[in-house]
Amino acid sequence: MKLKNNWPVIIATLVLWLVVVILLLISLKQNQGHLVYALDDSYIHMAMAKNVAQNGTWGVTRHSFSSSSSSLLWTLLLSLDYLLFGVNETAPMVINLILATVLIWLIYGILQKYKIIPSLKIVILISIIFFTPLYSLIFCGQEHILHTILTVIFVYLAGKVLGDTSEDFRRGSKYRAIWLLLISPLVIMARYEGIFLIIIVCLLFFLRKKYLYSLLLGGLGALPVVIYGLISISRGWYFIPNSILLKGNMPDFSSLKTAFFFITILGYQLVHNPQILILLLIALVVLYFQCVKKNTIWEERSVMLIVFIATALLHLQFAGTNWFYRYEAYLIGLGVFVVSVSFNSYLHDIFHCKSDNKSFIRYVTLALIVIITILPLVERGLVSLMKTPRAMTNIYEQQYQMGLFLKEFYQNDVVAANDIGAINYLADIKCLDLWGLGNRRIGKTRIEGCYNTRQIYETTKSERAKIAVVYDELFNRGTVGGLPKQWIKAGQWRIFNNEVCAYDVVSFYAFNLKEAEKLKTNLKAFSSRLPKTVKQEIF
């Protein structure tokens, strides 16, 4: 590889690594030398991977199966790492840094095939790094970069195969079609949102009258979901993981208000996700001109735009966004990629202006319009850069400390909680998840909409929980009705400058006077190890 010819990807890689190193050093300094991830959900995967590697149990605890992960592939990947190298906190970051580098080089390789000039390549690659944003996803410690890689590969291959207008696929397209089949189950295993992508591409193959291939592609894509769903049902859980059922935007199809629901949710999501809205609008405009120019929708770049547009709309309708940049990250990465490839000729003009004044003014005006248009994406990149270290500190101050506290004083005890990641990764407890991700019965009542204070009280009593570590405000909202009045509040921790935790205050409860006094004693004993930025109150 010649450095001179590949300088855009080398610079982009160095920029990514430099940003990651700077953020890591800031975080280590703020968090007493501990590597901490920016979300408690990261530790759910780590806890499950630990239990798979050490005990052969697919669950948040080693004691029982739990359908708590919507990324089968990521949990398996972490489990493999833990089997080979032992349970460690660095694995998610290292794997994600490798995957982010792979993503940059993958996109660079595809840009090479479209003969995009070097100055445009560096702009596109830097945009992928900062708009997605890759550095934040690395410190989220989850599957989103892996999902983005598989999505880009899948859409690129689909564009190539569907763009083959011959009656039978050419030889090159046949190989790509085989790879498309092989990757389809991995797309959904990376994240269940991959089903949106599979549905759209299958539909396009159906429109191309490739009926058998369309069915085969959809069948292979759905296969891991079906297998896991049957295993989950056999263990008494739902076919779909609780994390999806409890967080998704699932409409009531039996209601006459379903159409209004669709319109309301989609409109809300578009307004609150201007970065996706911008990419969608640009993609629609470019798609229109490409279709007019080519007089067909079956040109490979047009196909990629169609897949992106349709997938984004389905995601906005049925899935979540805006939880520390991660849920919609694959859409941002895919959108920047397909729009850049399709918009190549226009961008080429901007970077190769003619020397006359009239052309120069026209190109400068167009460049300014493009810059103003992508401001929501620029804001996303800059804000995420500032928030990532703060988010890692928040998790260290709250969930990580909860895990250390339970490890020291409540090992092997039944503990009720609503954040179940760090406490189960760091401590070996019998976790009673009061929010339903890791508890079958509570998840069922929440999904059915009949979860209430009485059930919380009876469940903690029947499970013989010793203490509860929960957010008061979480249970005071909606129809739950609050926490049981019989519980005794022993103390609470408050954090400041909160960016990512659901609430600033986490409370500690006991269920009888004797245990309450013991809990207060434990909190006092642990107080010297709490970060100075955490305010502890004992009641």
Short mmCIF file of C-alpha atoms in Angstrom, two decimals, residues 18-317:
data_model
loop_
_atom_site.label_atom_id
_atom_site.label_comp_id
_atom_site.label_asym_id
_atom_site.label_seq_id
_atom_site.Cartn_x
_atom_site.Cartn_y
_atom_site.Cartn_z
CA LEU A 18 -6.30 10.56 18.36
CA VAL A 19 -9.82 11.56 19.42
CA VAL A 20 -10.32 8.20 21.16
CA VAL A 21 -7.02 8.50 23.05
CA ILE A 22 -7.83 12.06 24.18
CA LEU A 23 -11.33 11.09 25.38
CA LEU A 24 -9.94 8.02 27.13
CA LEU A 25 -7.28 10.03 28.97
CA ILE A 26 -9.87 12.61 30.05
CA SER A 27 -12.16 9.86 31.31
CA LEU A 28 -9.42 8.01 33.19
CA LYS A 29 -8.42 11.23 34.91
CA GLN A 30 -12.00 12.02 35.91
CA ASN A 31 -12.81 8.47 37.05
CA GLN A 32 -9.85 7.61 39.29
CA GLY A 33 -8.14 5.57 36.57
CA HIS A 34 -11.13 3.35 35.82
CA LEU A 35 -12.25 2.58 32.26
CA VAL A 36 -16.00 3.22 32.35
CA TYR A 37 -18.54 3.10 29.53
CA ALA A 38 -21.02 5.84 28.76
CA LEU A 39 -24.16 3.75 29.32
CA ASP A 40 -25.28 1.20 31.88
CA ASP A 41 -26.68 -0.87 28.99
CA SER A 42 -23.09 -1.64 27.97
CA TYR A 43 -22.70 -3.60 31.17
CA ILE A 44 -25.84 -5.65 30.48
CA HIS A 45 -24.04 -7.19 27.50
CA MET A 46 -20.86 -7.55 29.56
CA ALA A 47 -22.74 -9.26 32.40
CA MET A 48 -24.46 -11.64 29.98
CA ALA A 49 -21.17 -12.40 28.22
CA LYS A 50 -19.53 -13.05 31.59
CA ASN A 51 -22.25 -15.51 32.53
CA VAL A 52 -22.07 -17.26 29.15
CA ALA A 53 -18.28 -17.59 29.39
CA GLN A 54 -18.12 -18.62 33.04
CA ASN A 55 -21.37 -20.49 33.65
CA GLY A 56 -22.94 -21.25 30.27
CA THR A 57 -25.98 -19.15 31.21
CA TRP A 58 -27.54 -16.73 28.74
CA GLY A 59 -28.71 -14.21 31.28
CA VAL A 60 -27.96 -11.04 33.20
CA THR A 61 -27.20 -13.21 36.23
CA ARG A 62 -25.69 -16.69 36.40
CA HIS A 63 -28.82 -18.03 38.08
CA SER A 64 -31.26 -18.11 35.14
CA PHE A 65 -31.90 -17.40 31.47
CA SER A 66 -33.08 -13.88 30.62
CA SER A 67 -33.99 -12.44 27.23
CA SER A 68 -32.45 -9.04 27.90
CA SER A 69 -30.33 -8.36 24.80
CA SER A 70 -31.42 -7.22 21.34
CA SER A 71 -27.96 -7.95 19.92
CA LEU A 72 -27.28 -11.67 19.87
CA LEU A 73 -24.11 -11.24 17.81
CA TRP A 74 -22.50 -8.69 20.13
CA THR A 75 -23.16 -10.78 23.23
CA LEU A 76 -21.68 -13.83 21.50
CA LEU A 77 -18.65 -11.81 20.36
CA LEU A 78 -18.00 -10.56 23.90
CA SER A 79 -18.50 -14.08 25.26
CA LEU A 80 -15.87 -15.39 22.86
CA ASP A 81 -13.45 -12.68 23.99
CA TYR A 82 -14.07 -13.56 27.63
CA LEU A 83 -13.54 -17.26 26.92
CA LEU A 84 -10.21 -16.55 25.23
CA PHE A 85 -8.84 -13.74 27.40
CA GLY A 86 -10.87 -13.85 30.58
CA VAL A 87 -13.52 -11.39 31.77
CA ASN A 88 -12.18 -7.86 31.35
CA GLU A 89 -13.49 -4.32 31.06
CA THR A 90 -11.39 -3.33 28.05
CA ALA A 91 -12.90 -5.80 25.56
CA PRO A 92 -15.87 -3.67 24.38
CA MET A 93 -13.66 -0.63 23.78
CA VAL A 94 -10.88 -2.53 22.00
CA ILE A 95 -13.30 -4.47 19.81
CA ASN A 96 -15.18 -1.29 18.92
CA LEU A 97 -11.96 0.59 18.11
CA ILE A 98 -10.99 -2.23 15.73
CA LEU A 99 -14.47 -2.24 14.20
CA ALA A 100 -14.48 1.55 13.78
CA THR A 101 -11.16 1.32 11.95
CA VAL A 102 -12.56 -1.47 9.77
CA LEU A 103 -15.59 0.68 8.96
CA ILE A 104 -13.41 3.59 7.83
CA TRP A 105 -11.30 1.35 5.60
CA LEU A 106 -14.39 -0.43 4.26
CA ILE A 107 -16.04 2.82 3.21
CA TYR A 108 -12.74 4.04 1.78
CA GLY A 109 -12.48 0.87 -0.32
CA ILE A 110 -15.99 1.39 -1.68
CA LEU A 111 -15.27 5.06 -2.42
CA GLN A 112 -12.24 3.87 -4.42
CA LYS A 113 -14.55 1.82 -6.63
CA TYR A 114 -16.63 4.91 -7.41
CA LYS A 115 -13.46 6.84 -8.32
CA ILE A 116 -14.09 9.65 -5.86
CA ILE A 117 -11.25 12.15 -5.69
CA PRO A 118 -8.99 12.13 -2.57
CA SER A 119 -10.15 15.53 -1.27
CA LEU A 120 -13.75 14.29 -1.23
CA LYS A 121 -12.76 10.99 0.37
CA ILE A 122 -11.20 12.67 3.38
CA VAL A 123 -14.30 14.86 3.83
CA ILE A 124 -16.59 11.82 3.67
CA LEU A 125 -14.47 9.73 6.07
CA ILE A 126 -14.15 12.55 8.61
CA SER A 127 -17.91 13.08 8.33
CA ILE A 128 -18.50 9.41 9.12
CA ILE A 129 -16.26 9.70 12.20
CA PHE A 130 -17.86 12.84 13.62
CA PHE A 131 -21.47 12.62 12.44
CA THR A 132 -22.10 8.98 13.41
CA PRO A 133 -20.21 9.62 15.88
CA LEU A 134 -17.75 6.71 16.04
CA TYR A 135 -15.81 7.87 19.11
CA SER A 136 -19.00 8.04 21.21
CA LEU A 137 -20.06 4.59 20.02
CA ILE A 138 -16.65 3.17 20.97
CA PHE A 139 -17.19 4.35 24.54
CA CYS A 140 -20.79 3.18 24.55
CA GLY A 141 -19.24 -0.29 24.46
CA GLN A 142 -22.08 -1.82 22.45
CA GLU A 143 -22.88 -3.30 19.06
CA HIS A 144 -23.70 -0.19 17.03
CA ILE A 145 -20.45 0.03 15.03
CA LEU A 146 -20.72 -3.67 14.16
CA HIS A 147 -24.30 -3.05 13.07
CA THR A 148 -23.19 -0.11 10.91
CA ILE A 149 -20.49 -2.19 9.17
CA LEU A 150 -22.94 -4.99 8.32
CA THR A 151 -25.54 -2.45 7.18
CA VAL A 152 -23.11 -0.69 4.81
CA ILE A 153 -21.91 -4.00 3.33
CA PHE A 154 -25.47 -5.26 2.94
CA VAL A 155 -26.74 -2.09 1.25
CA TYR A 156 -23.71 -1.89 -1.05
CA LEU A 157 -24.12 -5.52 -2.16
CA ALA A 158 -27.88 -5.06 -2.57
CA GLY A 159 -27.27 -2.01 -4.76
CA LYS A 160 -24.82 -3.95 -6.93
CA VAL A 161 -27.07 -7.00 -7.34
CA LEU A 162 -30.34 -5.10 -7.80
CA GLY A 163 -28.59 -2.69 -10.18
CA ASP A 164 -27.75 -5.61 -12.48
CA THR A 165 -30.44 -5.18 -15.14
CA SER A 166 -29.61 -8.38 -17.04
CA GLU A 167 -32.31 -11.02 -17.12
CA ASP A 168 -30.08 -13.38 -15.14
CA PHE A 169 -27.48 -12.07 -12.74
CA ARG A 170 -24.02 -11.69 -14.23
CA ARG A 171 -21.22 -13.76 -12.74
CA GLY A 172 -20.05 -10.94 -10.47
CA SER A 173 -23.58 -10.28 -9.27
CA LYS A 174 -24.08 -13.98 -8.51
CA TYR A 175 -21.14 -13.94 -6.11
CA ARG A 176 -22.47 -10.77 -4.51
CA ALA A 177 -25.92 -12.34 -4.25
CA ILE A 178 -24.42 -15.28 -2.35
CA TRP A 179 -22.60 -12.94 0.02
CA LEU A 180 -25.84 -11.02 0.51
CA LEU A 181 -27.53 -14.24 1.65
CA LEU A 182 -24.69 -15.05 4.04
CA ILE A 183 -24.68 -11.58 5.62
CA SER A 184 -28.46 -11.28 6.02
CA PRO A 185 -28.70 -13.29 9.30
CA LEU A 186 -25.75 -11.35 10.74
CA VAL A 187 -27.51 -8.03 10.09
CA ILE A 188 -30.44 -9.02 12.31
CA MET A 189 -28.19 -10.73 14.85
CA ALA A 190 -26.26 -7.47 15.23
CA ARG A 191 -29.48 -5.61 16.06
CA TYR A 192 -33.10 -6.54 15.57
CA GLU A 193 -33.61 -3.25 13.69
CA GLY A 194 -31.81 -5.03 10.85
CA ILE A 195 -35.20 -6.52 10.02
CA PHE A 196 -36.17 -3.17 8.48
CA LEU A 197 -33.27 -3.46 6.05
CA ILE A 198 -34.06 -7.09 5.20
CA ILE A 199 -37.73 -6.31 4.54
CA ILE A 200 -36.94 -3.43 2.17
CA VAL A 201 -34.31 -5.33 0.18
CA CYS A 202 -36.53 -8.43 -0.05
CA LEU A 203 -39.35 -6.25 -1.35
CA LEU A 204 -37.08 -4.75 -4.00
CA PHE A 205 -35.99 -8.22 -5.16
CA PHE A 206 -39.66 -9.17 -5.30
CA LEU A 207 -40.34 -6.15 -7.53
CA ARG A 208 -37.44 -7.28 -9.73
CA LYS A 209 -39.34 -10.60 -10.04
CA LYS A 210 -36.60 -12.50 -8.20
CA TYR A 211 -39.26 -14.22 -6.12
CA LEU A 212 -37.30 -17.26 -4.96
CA TYR A 213 -34.24 -15.21 -4.05
CA SER A 214 -36.41 -12.72 -2.17
CA LEU A 215 -37.95 -15.50 -0.07
CA LEU A 216 -34.57 -17.12 0.53
CA LEU A 217 -33.03 -13.81 1.62
CA GLY A 218 -35.88 -13.09 4.01
CA GLY A 219 -35.87 -16.65 5.35
CA LEU A 220 -32.15 -16.67 6.10
CA GLY A 221 -32.36 -13.23 7.67
CA ALA A 222 -35.21 -14.32 9.95
CA LEU A 223 -33.63 -17.68 10.84
CA PRO A 224 -31.60 -16.54 13.91
CA VAL A 225 -34.60 -14.57 15.19
CA VAL A 226 -36.83 -17.63 14.89
CA ILE A 227 -34.30 -19.96 16.55
CA TYR A 228 -33.68 -17.57 19.43
CA GLY A 229 -37.40 -16.83 19.75
CA LEU A 230 -38.21 -20.54 20.11
CA ILE A 231 -35.47 -20.96 22.72
CA SER A 232 -36.80 -17.91 24.57
CA ILE A 233 -40.38 -19.25 24.53
CA SER A 234 -39.19 -22.63 25.80
CA ARG A 235 -37.72 -20.78 28.81
CA GLY A 236 -41.01 -18.98 29.46
CA TRP A 237 -40.05 -15.66 27.88
CA TYR A 238 -41.44 -13.84 24.86
CA PHE A 239 -40.44 -14.60 21.26
CA ILE A 240 -38.89 -11.10 21.05
CA PRO A 241 -36.40 -9.83 23.68
CA ASN A 242 -37.91 -7.73 26.45
CA SER A 243 -35.61 -4.83 25.59
CA ILE A 244 -37.42 -4.44 22.25
CA LEU A 245 -40.92 -5.00 23.59
CA LEU A 246 -40.42 -2.46 26.37
CA LYS A 247 -38.62 0.22 24.32
CA GLY A 248 -40.06 -0.01 20.79
CA ASN A 249 -42.84 2.13 19.29
CA MET A 250 -45.28 -0.72 18.73
CA PRO A 251 -48.76 0.39 17.62
CA ASP A 252 -52.00 -1.34 18.54
CA PHE A 253 -53.01 -2.74 15.14
CA SER A 254 -56.50 -3.53 16.42
CA SER A 255 -57.23 0.13 17.06
CA LEU A 256 -58.95 2.45 14.60
CA LYS A 257 -56.45 5.11 15.66
CA THR A 258 -53.49 3.17 14.25
CA ALA A 259 -53.11 5.39 11.18
CA PHE A 260 -53.11 8.51 13.35
CA PHE A 261 -50.55 6.82 15.61
CA PHE A 262 -48.27 6.17 12.63
CA ILE A 263 -48.46 9.76 11.42
CA THR A 264 -47.95 11.22 14.90
CA ILE A 265 -44.94 9.08 15.77
CA LEU A 266 -43.26 9.58 12.40
CA GLY A 267 -43.81 13.34 12.48
CA TYR A 268 -42.51 13.57 16.03
CA GLN A 269 -39.42 11.54 15.19
CA LEU A 270 -38.60 13.62 12.11
CA VAL A 271 -38.92 16.87 14.05
CA HIS A 272 -36.75 15.59 16.89
CA ASN A 273 -34.14 14.05 14.59
CA PRO A 274 -33.19 16.92 12.24
CA GLN A 275 -29.94 15.15 11.27
CA ILE A 276 -31.91 12.21 9.84
CA LEU A 277 -34.49 14.56 8.29
CA ILE A 278 -31.70 16.44 6.49
CA LEU A 279 -30.20 13.23 5.13
CA LEU A 280 -33.63 12.03 4.02
CA LEU A 281 -34.38 15.27 2.17
CA ILE A 282 -31.00 15.28 0.43
CA ALA A 283 -31.41 11.60 -0.46
CA LEU A 284 -34.87 12.25 -1.94
CA VAL A 285 -33.62 15.17 -4.07
CA VAL A 286 -30.59 13.25 -5.33
CA LEU A 287 -32.74 10.17 -6.00
CA TYR A 288 -35.15 12.24 -8.10
CA PHE A 289 -32.40 13.68 -10.31
CA GLN A 290 -30.68 10.31 -10.64
CA CYS A 291 -33.90 8.60 -11.71
CA VAL A 292 -34.60 11.36 -14.24
CA LYS A 293 -31.05 11.14 -15.60
CA LYS A 294 -30.90 7.32 -15.76
CA ASN A 295 -34.60 6.85 -16.56
CA THR A 296 -34.72 3.92 -14.10
CA ILE A 297 -34.73 3.24 -10.38
CA TRP A 298 -32.56 0.14 -10.82
CA GLU A 299 -29.22 1.94 -10.99
CA GLU A 300 -27.09 0.80 -8.03
CA ARG A 301 -26.77 4.21 -6.39
CA SER A 302 -30.49 4.84 -6.74
CA VAL A 303 -31.16 1.46 -5.13
CA MET A 304 -28.93 2.35 -2.17
CA LEU A 305 -30.76 5.65 -1.73
CA ILE A 306 -34.15 3.88 -1.82
CA VAL A 307 -33.00 1.35 0.77
CA PHE A 308 -31.71 4.11 3.05
CA ILE A 309 -34.87 6.21 2.77
CA ALA A 310 -37.25 3.30 3.39
CA THR A 311 -35.15 1.85 6.23
CA ALA A 312 -34.91 5.23 7.95
CA LEU A 313 -38.68 5.74 7.79
CA LEU A 314 -39.35 2.28 9.22
CA HIS A 315 -36.83 2.83 11.99
CA LEU A 316 -38.29 6.20 12.92
CA GLN A 317 -41.75 4.63 13.04
#
